[in-house]
Tab-separated table of C-alpha atoms in Angstrom:
chain	number	residue	atom	x	y	z
W	245	UNK	CA	29.517	-2.035	7.410
W	246	UNK	CA	32.537	0.269	7.482
W	247	UNK	CA	31.534	1.606	10.887
W	248	UNK	CA	31.235	-1.953	12.142
W	249	UNK	CA	34.733	-2.741	10.850
W	250	UNK	CA	36.085	0.380	12.547
W	251	UNK	CA	34.309	-0.482	15.783
W	252	UNK	CA	32.561	2.877	15.992
W	253	UNK	CA	28.977	3.783	16.867
W	254	UNK	CA	27.382	6.940	15.526
W	255	UNK	CA	25.611	9.308	17.941
W	256	UNK	CA	22.033	8.616	18.977
W	257	UNK	CA	20.634	11.578	17.046
W	258	UNK	CA	22.310	10.295	13.880
W	259	UNK	CA	20.793	6.852	14.372
W	260	UNK	CA	17.265	8.226	14.676
W	261	UNK	CA	17.848	10.493	11.667
W	262	UNK	CA	19.041	7.559	9.566
W	263	UNK	CA	16.020	5.478	10.533
W	264	UNK	CA	13.609	8.315	9.721
W	265	UNK	CA	15.142	8.910	6.299
W	266	UNK	CA	15.246	5.176	5.627
W	267	UNK	CA	11.576	4.694	6.440
W	268	UNK	CA	10.627	7.673	4.289
W	269	UNK	CA	12.546	6.024	1.438
W	270	UNK	CA	10.690	2.754	2.075
W	271	UNK	CA	7.350	4.534	1.785
W	272	UNK	CA	8.408	6.216	-1.463
W	273	UNK	CA	9.575	2.877	-2.879
W	274	UNK	CA	6.374	1.019	-2.030
W	275	UNK	CA	4.195	3.800	-3.427
W	276	UNK	CA	6.158	3.549	-6.665
W	277	UNK	CA	5.949	-0.257	-6.848
W	278	UNK	CA	2.242	-0.463	-6.092
W	279	UNK	CA	1.395	2.503	-8.271
W	280	UNK	CA	3.264	0.953	-11.186
W	281	UNK	CA	1.555	-2.405	-10.590
W	282	UNK	CA	-1.824	-0.718	-10.822
W	283	UNK	CA	-0.827	1.211	-13.936
W	284	UNK	CA	0.382	-1.951	-15.696
W	285	UNK	CA	-3.128	-3.353	-15.198
W	286	UNK	CA	-4.757	-0.260	-16.672
W	287	UNK	CA	-5.524	1.584	-13.427
W	288	UNK	CA	-3.880	4.913	-14.224
W	289	UNK	CA	-5.655	7.050	-11.611
W	290	UNK	CA	-4.286	5.185	-8.555
W	291	UNK	CA	-0.827	5.415	-10.108
W	292	UNK	CA	-1.134	9.211	-10.286
W	293	UNK	CA	-2.414	9.370	-6.715
W	294	UNK	CA	0.383	7.202	-5.344
W	295	UNK	CA	2.980	9.233	-7.222
W	296	UNK	CA	1.435	12.408	-5.810
W	297	UNK	CA	1.970	10.946	-2.340
W	298	UNK	CA	5.533	10.024	-3.269
W	299	UNK	CA	6.178	13.622	-4.279
W	300	UNK	CA	5.351	14.694	-0.732
W	301	UNK	CA	8.070	12.372	0.540
W	302	UNK	CA	10.500	13.562	-2.102
W	303	UNK	CA	9.850	17.164	-1.044
W	304	UNK	CA	11.201	16.222	2.391
W	305	UNK	CA	14.263	14.565	0.855
W	306	UNK	CA	14.926	17.607	-1.296
W	307	UNK	CA	14.748	19.889	1.727
W	308	UNK	CA	17.010	17.654	3.818
W	309	UNK	CA	19.558	16.459	1.258
W	310	UNK	CA	19.305	18.765	-1.747
W	311	UNK	CA	18.133	15.943	-4.025
W	312	UNK	CA	14.832	14.170	-4.533
W	313	UNK	CA	15.891	10.689	-5.608
W	314	UNK	CA	19.621	10.291	-6.133
W	315	UNK	CA	20.644	11.733	-2.783
W	316	UNK	CA	23.798	10.497	-1.049
W	317	UNK	CA	23.542	11.857	2.456
W	318	UNK	CA	25.009	9.219	4.743
W	319	UNK	CA	28.681	9.339	5.663
W	320	UNK	CA	30.981	6.895	7.422
W	321	UNK	CA	30.626	8.028	11.016
W	322	UNK	CA	27.547	10.173	10.567
W	323	UNK	CA	25.579	12.265	8.111
W	324	UNK	CA	26.426	15.047	5.695
W	325	UNK	CA	24.470	17.612	7.713
W	326	UNK	CA	22.168	17.707	10.753
W	327	UNK	CA	18.380	17.593	10.296
W	328	UNK	CA	16.842	20.865	9.216
W	329	UNK	CA	14.953	22.758	11.952
W	330	UNK	CA	11.616	21.837	10.346
W	331	UNK	CA	12.368	18.170	9.546
W	332	UNK	CA	9.896	16.811	12.079
W	333	UNK	CA	7.222	19.331	11.104
W	334	UNK	CA	7.483	18.310	7.454
W	335	UNK	CA	6.976	14.656	8.351
W	336	UNK	CA	4.037	15.462	10.617
W	337	UNK	CA	2.420	17.415	7.788
W	338	UNK	CA	3.073	14.818	5.075
W	339	UNK	CA	2.227	11.522	6.809
W	340	UNK	CA	-1.552	12.018	7.214
W	341	UNK	CA	-1.844	13.143	3.594
W	342	UNK	CA	0.163	10.172	2.323
W	343	UNK	CA	-1.923	7.699	4.325
W	344	UNK	CA	-5.161	9.323	3.144
W	345	UNK	CA	-4.084	8.957	-0.492
W	346	UNK	CA	-3.137	5.344	0.173
W	347	UNK	CA	-6.628	4.695	1.521
W	348	UNK	CA	-8.219	6.359	-1.497
W	349	UNK	CA	-6.169	4.169	-3.808
W	350	UNK	CA	-7.261	1.077	-1.908
W	351	UNK	CA	-10.874	2.116	-2.356
W	352	UNK	CA	-10.425	2.099	-6.111
W	353	UNK	CA	-8.501	-1.156	-6.347
W	354	UNK	CA	-9.136	-3.713	-3.633
W	355	UNK	CA	-12.753	-4.468	-4.597
W	356	UNK	CA	-12.227	-4.112	-8.336
W	357	UNK	CA	-12.913	-7.487	-9.968
W	358	UNK	CA	-10.467	-6.955	-12.833
W	359	UNK	CA	-7.671	-5.903	-10.471
W	360	UNK	CA	-8.291	-8.840	-8.144
W	361	UNK	CA	-8.437	-11.443	-10.920
W	362	UNK	CA	-5.176	-10.209	-12.407
W	363	UNK	CA	-3.322	-10.441	-9.087
W	364	UNK	CA	-4.727	-13.319	-7.074
W	365	UNK	CA	-3.163	-16.644	-7.962
W	366	UNK	CA	-0.787	-15.005	-10.461
W	367	UNK	CA	3.002	-15.222	-10.149
W	368	UNK	CA	2.868	-17.624	-7.206
W	369	UNK	CA	6.148	-18.636	-5.585
W	370	UNK	CA	6.475	-20.839	-2.532
W	371	UNK	CA	8.298	-19.897	0.651
W	372	UNK	CA	10.763	-22.714	-0.027
W	373	UNK	CA	11.599	-21.508	-3.526
W	374	UNK	CA	11.764	-17.866	-2.459
W	375	UNK	CA	14.264	-18.745	0.254
W	376	UNK	CA	16.330	-20.925	-2.087
W	377	UNK	CA	16.462	-18.138	-4.685
W	378	UNK	CA	17.528	-15.552	-2.119
W	379	UNK	CA	14.407	-13.418	-2.279
W	380	UNK	CA	14.304	-10.577	0.224
W	381	UNK	CA	12.044	-7.771	1.339
W	382	UNK	CA	8.308	-7.677	0.563
W	383	UNK	CA	8.700	-10.371	-2.115
W	384	UNK	CA	10.043	-12.839	0.452
W	385	UNK	CA	7.533	-11.830	3.110
W	386	UNK	CA	4.662	-12.242	0.626
W	387	UNK	CA	5.341	-15.999	0.682
W	388	UNK	CA	4.705	-16.169	4.419
W	389	UNK	CA	8.315	-15.915	5.597
W	390	UNK	CA	8.284	-13.359	8.422
W	391	UNK	CA	11.926	-12.367	7.992
W	392	UNK	CA	12.795	-8.701	8.353
W	393	UNK	CA	16.401	-7.789	9.077
W	394	UNK	CA	15.191	-4.889	11.224
W	395	UNK	CA	13.669	-7.486	13.565
W	396	UNK	CA	16.046	-10.420	13.089
W	397	UNK	CA	19.250	-8.400	13.409
W	398	UNK	CA	18.283	-4.940	14.717
W	399	UNK	CA	20.653	-2.141	13.782
W	400	UNK	CA	20.675	1.571	14.655
W	401	UNK	CA	17.677	2.024	17.006
W	402	UNK	CA	15.288	-0.547	15.554
W	403	UNK	CA	15.373	-2.528	18.785
W	404	UNK	CA	13.667	0.463	20.436
W	405	UNK	CA	10.819	0.610	17.919
W	406	UNK	CA	7.457	-1.133	17.884
W	407	UNK	CA	6.298	-2.335	14.466
W	408	UNK	CA	4.865	-5.444	12.853
W	409	UNK	CA	6.198	-7.531	9.950
W	410	UNK	CA	3.397	-8.006	7.376
W	411	UNK	CA	3.384	-11.375	5.604
W	412	UNK	CA	1.353	-12.978	2.854
W	413	UNK	CA	0.010	-16.506	2.556
W	414	UNK	CA	0.382	-17.664	-1.051
W	415	UNK	CA	3.227	-15.593	-2.490
W	416	UNK	CA	1.230	-14.268	-5.437
W	417	UNK	CA	1.058	-10.782	-6.909
W	418	UNK	CA	-1.853	-9.933	-4.607
W	419	UNK	CA	0.198	-10.752	-1.518
W	420	UNK	CA	3.119	-8.679	-2.753
W	421	UNK	CA	0.782	-5.727	-3.322
W	422	UNK	CA	-0.849	-6.096	0.083
W	423	UNK	CA	2.423	-6.550	1.970
W	424	UNK	CA	3.731	-3.288	0.530
W	425	UNK	CA	0.514	-1.480	1.456
W	426	UNK	CA	0.795	-2.600	5.064
W	427	UNK	CA	4.523	-1.862	5.189
W	428	UNK	CA	3.760	1.760	4.298
W	429	UNK	CA	1.545	1.925	7.375
W	430	UNK	CA	4.183	0.264	9.527
W	431	UNK	CA	6.793	2.743	8.283
W	432	UNK	CA	4.448	5.569	9.217
W	433	UNK	CA	4.155	3.995	12.664
W	434	UNK	CA	7.957	3.907	12.955
W	435	UNK	CA	8.227	7.530	11.833
W	436	UNK	CA	5.777	8.663	14.496
W	437	UNK	CA	8.026	7.055	17.105
W	438	UNK	CA	11.091	8.708	15.560
W	439	UNK	CA	9.420	12.099	15.870
W	440	UNK	CA	8.946	11.501	19.581
W	441	UNK	CA	12.338	9.995	20.370
W	442	UNK	CA	14.854	11.727	18.072
W	443	UNK	CA	16.771	14.391	20.035
W	444	UNK	CA	16.429	17.926	18.719
W	445	UNK	CA	20.020	18.689	19.623
W	446	UNK	CA	23.314	16.845	19.733
W	447	UNK	CA	26.014	15.650	17.329
W	448	UNK	CA	25.299	13.677	14.172
W	449	UNK	CA	28.936	12.670	13.564
W	450	UNK	CA	31.517	10.778	15.602
W	451	UNK	CA	34.614	12.580	16.800
W	452	UNK	CA	37.235	10.173	15.519
W	453	UNK	CA	40.433	11.110	13.619
W	454	UNK	CA	40.225	7.912	11.570
W	455	UNK	CA	37.037	9.119	9.862
């Protein structure tokens, strides 16, 4: 927002770096949410597996930013530091393992009668009510509203990326769980494109005396 007010655009490498870190954070968030949902229903093993996958993402954050969760790495006009030399390699190593754990968790949960009965038809909210209440993110999309700010108002380099917007049908707990699962896969898809397109060299800050 501040960059927009100043009328400045950060370098291309910075934009790709921001997107990559943002999508890693999205994956970590959804693993936490879905793992906690499973744990609250008594499924402790999938929670541990999802948190194990989250740790792999946090390892990347720790290497890049010095912190695992409460990192503050973005700056007006750029980033605190450039990507580490092995940033892309860490993502390439982690993504297949994260997706494999996600699939294992699905195998334990998605055909489990107790899990299904406690999610389907529970906590239903309509698309109309969700919109009126200002719901956003996976909760809004679970109601069938295909609104994603990355698509509706692309920022950084999102207009150069191919990804889908998962939506639900009934807006219940099941849809919210499933939307987050698919969003993890879409974030992985975005990250693979970032690995291909993010320049390995170049500035990550603007050269502007106002910043």
